[in-house]
XYZ file of C-alpha atoms in Angstrom:
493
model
C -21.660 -13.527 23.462
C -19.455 -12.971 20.426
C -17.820 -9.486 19.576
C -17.263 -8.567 15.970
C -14.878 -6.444 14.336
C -15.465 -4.787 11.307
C -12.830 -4.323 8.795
C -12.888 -1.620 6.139
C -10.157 -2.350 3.269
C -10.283 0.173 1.019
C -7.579 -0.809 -1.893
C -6.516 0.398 -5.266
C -8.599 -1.616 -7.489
C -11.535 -2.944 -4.897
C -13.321 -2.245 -2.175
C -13.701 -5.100 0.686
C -15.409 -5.645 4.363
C -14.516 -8.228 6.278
C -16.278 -9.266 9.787
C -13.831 -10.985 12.352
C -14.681 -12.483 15.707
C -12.260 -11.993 18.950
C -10.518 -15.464 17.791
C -9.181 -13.248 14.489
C -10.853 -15.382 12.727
C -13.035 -14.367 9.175
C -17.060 -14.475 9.393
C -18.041 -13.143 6.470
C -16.512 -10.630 3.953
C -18.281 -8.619 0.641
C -15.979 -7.164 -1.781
C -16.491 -4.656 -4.830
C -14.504 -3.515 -8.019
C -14.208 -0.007 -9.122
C -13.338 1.535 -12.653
C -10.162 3.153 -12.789
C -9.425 6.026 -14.861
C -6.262 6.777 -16.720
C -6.965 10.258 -18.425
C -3.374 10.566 -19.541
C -0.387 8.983 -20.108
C 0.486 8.371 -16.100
C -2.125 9.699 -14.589
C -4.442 7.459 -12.394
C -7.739 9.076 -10.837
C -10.515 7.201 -9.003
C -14.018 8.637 -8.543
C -14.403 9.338 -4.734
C -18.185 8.319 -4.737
C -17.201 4.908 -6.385
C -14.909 4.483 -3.279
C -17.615 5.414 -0.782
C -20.258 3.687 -2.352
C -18.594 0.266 -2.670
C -17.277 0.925 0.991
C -20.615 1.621 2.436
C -22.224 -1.625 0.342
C -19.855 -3.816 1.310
C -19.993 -2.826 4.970
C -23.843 -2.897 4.894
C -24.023 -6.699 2.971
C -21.303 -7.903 5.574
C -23.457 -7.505 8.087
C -26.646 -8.480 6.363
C -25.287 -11.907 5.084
C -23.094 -12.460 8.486
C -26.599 -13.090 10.468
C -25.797 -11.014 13.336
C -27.219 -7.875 14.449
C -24.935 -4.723 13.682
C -25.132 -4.022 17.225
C -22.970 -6.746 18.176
C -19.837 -5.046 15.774
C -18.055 -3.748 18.952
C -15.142 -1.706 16.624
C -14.570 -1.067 13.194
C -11.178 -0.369 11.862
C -10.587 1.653 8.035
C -7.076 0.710 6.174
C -6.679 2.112 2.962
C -4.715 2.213 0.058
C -2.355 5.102 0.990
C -0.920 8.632 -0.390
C -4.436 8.866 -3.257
C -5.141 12.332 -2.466
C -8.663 13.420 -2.148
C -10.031 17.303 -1.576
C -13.474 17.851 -0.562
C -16.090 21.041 0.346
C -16.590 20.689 4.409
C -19.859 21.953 3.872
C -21.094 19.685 1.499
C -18.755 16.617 2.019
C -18.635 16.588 -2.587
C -14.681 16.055 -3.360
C -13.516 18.601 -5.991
C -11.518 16.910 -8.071
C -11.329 13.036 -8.603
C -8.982 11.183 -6.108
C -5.436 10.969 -7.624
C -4.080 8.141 -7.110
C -0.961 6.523 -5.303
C 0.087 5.422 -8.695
C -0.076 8.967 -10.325
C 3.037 10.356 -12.565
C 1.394 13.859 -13.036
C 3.505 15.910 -10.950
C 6.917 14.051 -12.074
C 8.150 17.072 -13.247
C 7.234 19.511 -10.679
C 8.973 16.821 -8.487
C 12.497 16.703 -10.831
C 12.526 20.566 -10.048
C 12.246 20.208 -5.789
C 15.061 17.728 -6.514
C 17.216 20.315 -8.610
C 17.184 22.646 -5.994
C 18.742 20.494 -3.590
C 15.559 20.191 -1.005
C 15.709 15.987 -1.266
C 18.029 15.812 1.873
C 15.797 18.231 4.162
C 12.693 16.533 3.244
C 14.073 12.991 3.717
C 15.531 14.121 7.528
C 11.799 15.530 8.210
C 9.771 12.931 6.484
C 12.236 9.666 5.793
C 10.834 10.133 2.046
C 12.300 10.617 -1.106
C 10.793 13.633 -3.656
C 8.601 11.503 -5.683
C 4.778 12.019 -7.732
C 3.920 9.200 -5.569
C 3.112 10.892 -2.246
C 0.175 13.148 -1.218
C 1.999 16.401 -0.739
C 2.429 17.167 -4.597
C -0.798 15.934 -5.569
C -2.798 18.093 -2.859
C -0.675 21.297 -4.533
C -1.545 20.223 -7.699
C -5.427 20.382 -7.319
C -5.177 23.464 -5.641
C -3.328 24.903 -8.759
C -4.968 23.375 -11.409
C -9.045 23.148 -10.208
C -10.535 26.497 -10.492
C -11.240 28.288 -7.475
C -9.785 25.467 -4.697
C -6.281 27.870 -3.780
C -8.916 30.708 -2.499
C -11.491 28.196 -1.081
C -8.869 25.920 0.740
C -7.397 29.484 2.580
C -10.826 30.343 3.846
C -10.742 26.951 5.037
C -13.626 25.606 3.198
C -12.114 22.754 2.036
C -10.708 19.928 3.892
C -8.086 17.257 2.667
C -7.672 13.386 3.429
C -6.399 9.970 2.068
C -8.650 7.689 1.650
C -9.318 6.733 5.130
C -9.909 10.357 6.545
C -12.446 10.553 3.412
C -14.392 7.414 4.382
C -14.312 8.527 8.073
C -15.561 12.085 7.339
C -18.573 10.096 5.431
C -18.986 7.386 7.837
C -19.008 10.106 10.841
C -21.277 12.594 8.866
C -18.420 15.134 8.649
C -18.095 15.003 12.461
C -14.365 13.170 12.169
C -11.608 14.521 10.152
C -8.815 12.943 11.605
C -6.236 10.882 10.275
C -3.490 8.068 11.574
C 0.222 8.487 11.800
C 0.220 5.833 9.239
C -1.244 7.709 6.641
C 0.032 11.066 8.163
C 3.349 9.813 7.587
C 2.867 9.605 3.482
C 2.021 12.531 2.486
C 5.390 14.651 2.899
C 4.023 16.893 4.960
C 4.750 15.195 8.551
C 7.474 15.165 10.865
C 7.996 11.806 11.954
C 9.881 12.958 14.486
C 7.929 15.102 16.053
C 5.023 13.847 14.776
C 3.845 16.522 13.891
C 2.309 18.216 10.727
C 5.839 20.657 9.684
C 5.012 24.017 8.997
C 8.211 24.466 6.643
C 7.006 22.024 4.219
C 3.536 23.093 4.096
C 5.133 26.223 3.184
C 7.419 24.731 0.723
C 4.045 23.015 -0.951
C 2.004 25.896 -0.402
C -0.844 23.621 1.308
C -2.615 25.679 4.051
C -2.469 24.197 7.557
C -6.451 24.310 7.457
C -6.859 21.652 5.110
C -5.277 18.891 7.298
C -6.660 16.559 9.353
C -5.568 15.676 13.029
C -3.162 13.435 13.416
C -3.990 10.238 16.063
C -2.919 6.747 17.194
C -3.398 3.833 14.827
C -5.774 2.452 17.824
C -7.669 5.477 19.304
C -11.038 6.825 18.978
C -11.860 8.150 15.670
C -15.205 8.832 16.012
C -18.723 6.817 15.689
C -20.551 5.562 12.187
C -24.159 7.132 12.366
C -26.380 4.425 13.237
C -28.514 5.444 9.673
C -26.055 3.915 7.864
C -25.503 0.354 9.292
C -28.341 -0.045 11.363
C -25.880 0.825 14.938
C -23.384 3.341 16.560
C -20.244 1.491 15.923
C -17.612 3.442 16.975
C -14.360 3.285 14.548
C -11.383 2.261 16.769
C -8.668 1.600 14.268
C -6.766 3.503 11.684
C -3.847 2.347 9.878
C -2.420 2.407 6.083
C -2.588 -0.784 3.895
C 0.940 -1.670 3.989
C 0.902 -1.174 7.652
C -1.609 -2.569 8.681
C -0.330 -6.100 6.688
C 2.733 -5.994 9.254
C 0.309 -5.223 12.424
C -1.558 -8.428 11.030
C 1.277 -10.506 10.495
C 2.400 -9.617 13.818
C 5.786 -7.990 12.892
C 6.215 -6.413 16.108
C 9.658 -7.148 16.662
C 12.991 -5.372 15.688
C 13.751 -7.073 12.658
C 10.796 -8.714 11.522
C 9.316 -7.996 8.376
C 6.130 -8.478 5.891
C 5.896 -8.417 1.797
C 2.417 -7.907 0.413
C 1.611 -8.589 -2.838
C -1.427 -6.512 -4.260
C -1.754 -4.296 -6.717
C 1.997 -3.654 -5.542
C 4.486 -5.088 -3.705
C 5.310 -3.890 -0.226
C 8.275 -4.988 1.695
C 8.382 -3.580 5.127
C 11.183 -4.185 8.081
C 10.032 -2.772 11.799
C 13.121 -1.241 13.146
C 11.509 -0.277 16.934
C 11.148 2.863 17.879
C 14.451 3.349 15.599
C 13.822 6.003 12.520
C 16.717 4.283 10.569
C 17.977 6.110 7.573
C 18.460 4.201 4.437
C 21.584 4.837 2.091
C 20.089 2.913 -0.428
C 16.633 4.441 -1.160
C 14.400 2.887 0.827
C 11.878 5.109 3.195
C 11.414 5.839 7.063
C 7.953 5.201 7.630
C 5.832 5.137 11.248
C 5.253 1.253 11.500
C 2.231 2.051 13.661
C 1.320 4.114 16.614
C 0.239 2.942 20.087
C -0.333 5.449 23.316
C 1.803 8.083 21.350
C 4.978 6.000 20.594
C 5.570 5.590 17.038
C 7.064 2.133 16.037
C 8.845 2.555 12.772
C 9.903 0.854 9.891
C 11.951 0.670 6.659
C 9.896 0.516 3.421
C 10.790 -0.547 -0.084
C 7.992 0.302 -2.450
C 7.600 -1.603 -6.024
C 4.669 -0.021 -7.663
C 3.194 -2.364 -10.100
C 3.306 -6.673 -9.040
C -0.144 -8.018 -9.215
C -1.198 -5.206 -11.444
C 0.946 -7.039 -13.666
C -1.001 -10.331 -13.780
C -4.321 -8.055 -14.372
C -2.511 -6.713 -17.539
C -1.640 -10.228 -18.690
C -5.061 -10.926 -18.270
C -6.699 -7.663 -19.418
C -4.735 -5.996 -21.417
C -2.692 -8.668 -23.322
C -5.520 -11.251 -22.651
C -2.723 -13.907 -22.669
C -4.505 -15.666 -19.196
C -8.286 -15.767 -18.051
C -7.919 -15.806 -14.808
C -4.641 -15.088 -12.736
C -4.908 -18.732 -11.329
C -3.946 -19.984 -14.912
C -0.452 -18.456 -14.225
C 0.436 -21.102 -12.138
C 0.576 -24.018 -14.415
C 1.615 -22.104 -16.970
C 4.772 -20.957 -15.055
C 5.237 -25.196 -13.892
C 5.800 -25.932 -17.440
C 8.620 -23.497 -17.911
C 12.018 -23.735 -17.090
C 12.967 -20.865 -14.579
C 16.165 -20.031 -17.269
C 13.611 -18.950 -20.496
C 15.768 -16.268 -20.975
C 13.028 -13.539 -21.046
C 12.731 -10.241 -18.253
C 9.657 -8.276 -18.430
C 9.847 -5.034 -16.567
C 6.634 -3.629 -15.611
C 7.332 -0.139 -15.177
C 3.959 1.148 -16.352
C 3.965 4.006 -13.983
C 7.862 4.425 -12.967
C 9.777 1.982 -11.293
C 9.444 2.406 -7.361
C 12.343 1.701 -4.985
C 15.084 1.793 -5.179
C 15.756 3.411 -8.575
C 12.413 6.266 -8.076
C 12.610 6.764 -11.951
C 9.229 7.692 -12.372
C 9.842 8.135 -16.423
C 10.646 4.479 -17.170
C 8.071 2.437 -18.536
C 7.383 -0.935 -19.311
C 10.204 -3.128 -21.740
C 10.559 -6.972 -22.086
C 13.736 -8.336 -22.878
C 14.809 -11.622 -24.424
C 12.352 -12.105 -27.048
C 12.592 -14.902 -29.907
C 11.080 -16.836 -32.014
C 10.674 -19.424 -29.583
C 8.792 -16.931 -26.721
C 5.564 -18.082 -26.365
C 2.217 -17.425 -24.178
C 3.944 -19.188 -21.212
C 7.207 -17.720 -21.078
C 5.478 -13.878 -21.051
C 3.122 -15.067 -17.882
C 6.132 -16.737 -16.298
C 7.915 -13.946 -16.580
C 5.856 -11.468 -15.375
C 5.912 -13.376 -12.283
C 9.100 -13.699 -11.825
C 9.044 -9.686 -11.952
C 7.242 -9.288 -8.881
C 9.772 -11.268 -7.193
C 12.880 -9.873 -8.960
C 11.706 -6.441 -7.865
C 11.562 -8.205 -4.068
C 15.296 -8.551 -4.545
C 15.891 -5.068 -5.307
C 14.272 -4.391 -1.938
C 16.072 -7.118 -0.664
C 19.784 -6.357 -1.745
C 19.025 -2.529 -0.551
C 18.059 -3.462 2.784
C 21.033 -5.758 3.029
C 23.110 -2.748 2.238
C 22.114 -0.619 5.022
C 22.959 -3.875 6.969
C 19.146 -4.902 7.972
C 18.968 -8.404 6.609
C 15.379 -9.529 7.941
C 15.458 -12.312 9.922
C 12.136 -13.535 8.804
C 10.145 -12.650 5.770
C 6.081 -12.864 5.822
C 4.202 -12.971 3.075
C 0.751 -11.972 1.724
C -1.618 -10.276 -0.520
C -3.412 -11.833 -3.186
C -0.482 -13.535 -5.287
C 0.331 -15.346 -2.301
C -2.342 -18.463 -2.960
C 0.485 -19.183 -6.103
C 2.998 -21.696 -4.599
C 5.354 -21.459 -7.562
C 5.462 -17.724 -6.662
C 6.402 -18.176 -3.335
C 9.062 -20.491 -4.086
C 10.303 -18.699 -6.601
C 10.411 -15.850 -4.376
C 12.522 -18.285 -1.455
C 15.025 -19.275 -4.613
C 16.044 -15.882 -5.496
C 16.412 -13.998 -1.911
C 18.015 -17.457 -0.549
C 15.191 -17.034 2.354
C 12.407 -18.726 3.714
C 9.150 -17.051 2.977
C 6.295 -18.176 5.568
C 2.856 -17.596 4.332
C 0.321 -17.427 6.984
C -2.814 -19.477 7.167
C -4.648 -16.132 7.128
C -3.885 -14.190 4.255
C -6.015 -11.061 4.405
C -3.638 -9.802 6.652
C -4.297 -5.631 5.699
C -7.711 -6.336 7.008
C -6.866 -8.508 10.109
C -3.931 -5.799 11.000
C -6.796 -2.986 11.548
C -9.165 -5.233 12.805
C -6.328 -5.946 15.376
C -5.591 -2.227 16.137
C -9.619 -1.414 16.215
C -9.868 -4.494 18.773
C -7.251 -3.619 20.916
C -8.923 0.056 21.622
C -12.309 -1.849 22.323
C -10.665 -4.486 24.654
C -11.457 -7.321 22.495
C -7.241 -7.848 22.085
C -5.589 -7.282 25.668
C -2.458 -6.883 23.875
C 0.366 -7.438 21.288
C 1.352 -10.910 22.690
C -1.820 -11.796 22.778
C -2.327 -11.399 19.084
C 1.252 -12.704 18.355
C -0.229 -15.685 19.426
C -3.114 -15.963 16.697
C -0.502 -15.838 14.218
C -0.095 -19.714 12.381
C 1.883 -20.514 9.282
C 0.191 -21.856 6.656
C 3.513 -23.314 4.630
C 6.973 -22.114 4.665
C 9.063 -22.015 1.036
C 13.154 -22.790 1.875
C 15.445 -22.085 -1.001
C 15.847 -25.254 -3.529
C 18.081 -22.795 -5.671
C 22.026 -23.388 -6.392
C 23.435 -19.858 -5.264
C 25.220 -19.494 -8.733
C 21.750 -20.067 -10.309
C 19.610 -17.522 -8.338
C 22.665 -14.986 -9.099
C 23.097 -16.098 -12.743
C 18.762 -15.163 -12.966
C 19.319 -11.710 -11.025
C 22.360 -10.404 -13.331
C 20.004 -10.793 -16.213
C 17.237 -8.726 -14.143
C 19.928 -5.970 -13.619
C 20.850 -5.971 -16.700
C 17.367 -5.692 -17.915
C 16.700 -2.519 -15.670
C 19.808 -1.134 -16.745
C 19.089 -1.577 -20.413
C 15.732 0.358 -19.287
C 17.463 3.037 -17.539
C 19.620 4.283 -20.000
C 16.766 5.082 -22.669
């Protein structure tokens, strides 16, 4: 008989489930949008019961339209966008604030003073991140500060705190779970990664009481069981892991040196480094990679917060495209050389500059700049931004030695070879794509014994096509001076 995997995917702008068999292969999947909500200038929220709700529909129409029973789902695995920062009542399981989001700028300046007072250094050596808005551990202080009466509640332990996937696990588990992954443990500047281990001297420095935090697990382990009420079975969740690393569990990345790029909402380029915490000079983080019978694998990250968020603003906000697939022939009929650099810092620019105050500029404008030129360059963004990541990585003298690719942009060829042109590297893009959702689904089915282990799952992995450099090397560095130039132009308003 078939065993099925269910795959929660919680992201930044939808909601998805996705039902694999034991051959990793997709059986049916159910996806939902969700309003986002930008109450100020850089600040992001989401509502927490929009997140639950489109998790919980999606999960239950999987299974209804998949024609199998939901007894037959052996595992389900949660990955999640990571860092949003959600606080709810352990009592009543109601959040107390909306979710802020990875993407948030509010605490920007809160963060500029941490940095002032020289404590960057001592939180990188705990955590392997840089002081930045962007991680959980000055959001969580925030709400505590700023909603009325959460500081007093959250020291009588009333309340408890989670990203997203301890949020949907406390609501899939009926409040029985509150447990977390290193994954996710290891983005909220509050964890040793180390010791893994939550570090009392930052949750002092933060002021977030130790009673608010989840436990910490592997990325395959037991994390509880879904009440049967809400799916129609017990299915017990067996896999934890954030987006981005989950994406290089699914591509298979298990190897020193091996690394993924995913291009959502952001892009995400991550290097495994073994059971190495490798220090970047260059800005880049020290993240846990994943977690399997207590050894942390880690990884180097490079972080780029805005790539196909910038396609959805062609398309939404400028309403220069009506679907993202129309960027593709508009980008064939323009020469690579237009002359034009759009920066899409509409929350900061991510790694490695962390300047979360720049915002969004295009260059090169004339007369001549049409409809075409914008789209193409806002593609050639997302994989200018890759070469930041690329150059900073070379730097600390990790060149990866093979670069996979996915994420929704992926499907766009002239993207991808775009993206080979200007690192001078192939770029292999699998034949499965959802790779966030395959990488959990992988994790959850190891713990049930569905996977018997990492070489058996290296083995699933097929390339689709692989993108080799057609650039001239003068060219690609001729394109990548003007994109410096461009950021520095940014920079020094």
């Amino acid at each position: 008989m078939s065993q099925y995997i269910l795959a929660i995917d919680q992201g930044t702008t939808s909601s998805r489930a996705i039902l694999f068999n034991e051959a990793g292969a997709i059986h049916s999947v159910s996806q939902q949008e969700f309003k986002q909500h930008f109450p100020h200038s850089g600040w992001v929220e989401h509502n927490p019961e929009d997140i639950w709700n489109t998790v919980r529909e999606t999960c239950h129409d999987v299974i209804q339209n998949s024609g199998i029973k939901a007894s037959e789902v052996v595992a389900t695995g949660i990955t999640n966008q990571r860092e949003t920062t959600i606080i709810w009542d352990r009592e009543t399981g109601i959040p107390v604030h909306n979710a802020i989001v990875w993407q948030d700028r509010r605490t920007a300046e809160y963060c500029e003073s941490l940095t002032a007072q020289g404590l960057e250094a001592v939180i990188n050596d705990k955590t392997g991140l840089l002081i930045d808005p962007y991680f959980s551990a000055t959001k969580i202080r925030w709400i505590l500060e700023n909603v009325a009466g959460c500081r007093e509640r959250a020291e009588q332990g009333k309340l408890a705190f989670g990203t997203v996937d301890s949020f949907l696990l406390w609501r899939l588990t009926g409040g029985r779970s509150h447990l977390t992954d290193a994954t996710n443990a290891s983005r909220t500047m509050l964890f040793n990664i180390h010791l893994q281990e939550w570090d009392a001297d930052l949750l002092e420095l933060f002021d977030v009481p130790a009673s608010l935090l989840p436990e910490v697990k592997d990325s395959s382990d037991d994390f509880g069981t879904i009440d049967s009420d809400l799916l129609g079975a017990k299915i017990p969740v067996f896999g934890i892991a954030g987006d981005q690393q989950a994406a290089l569990f699914g591509q298979t990345c298990f190897k020193e040196g091996m690394a993924k790029s995913t291009y959502g909402t952001g892009c995400f380029l991550v290097l495994n480094t073994g059971t190495k915490a490798l220090k970047s000079k260059h800005r880049l983080l020290t993240t846990v990679a994943y977690r399997l019978n207590g050894v942390p694998t880690y990884a180097l990250e490079g972080s780029i917060f805005v790539a196909g968020a910038t396609i959805q603003w062609l398309r939404d906000g400028l309403k220069l495209i009506n679907m993202a697939s129309d960027c593709e022939p508009l980008a064939e009929q323009t020469p690579v050389d237009h002359g034009v650099y759009l920066l899409p810092a509409f929350t900061g620019l991510g790694a490695p500059y962390w300047d979360p105050n720049a915002r969004g500029a295009i260059f090169g404008l004339t007369r001549d700049t049409g409809i075409k030129e914008i789209v193409t360059a806002g593609l050639q963004s997302v994989c200018y931004q890759t070469k930041d990541l690329q150059k900073a990585m070379e730097k600390d003298g990790l060149r990866p030695i093979a670069l996979r690719v996915d994420g929704g942009m992926v499907a766009n060829n002239w993207v991808l070879q775009f993206l080979s042109d200007i690192l001078g590297a192939t770029v292999d893009r699998p034949k499965m794509i959802e790779t966030t959702a395959l990488g959990v689904a992988y994790l959850a089915g190891l713990k049930a014994g569905v996977f018997a282990s990492l070489e058996a799952l290296e083995e699933q992995w097929q390339c689709d096509r692989r993108f080799s450099p057609e650039m001239t090397k003068e060219k690609r560095d001729s394109l990548y001076e003007g994109w410096v130039q461009a950021v520095n132009r940014l920079q020094s308003h």
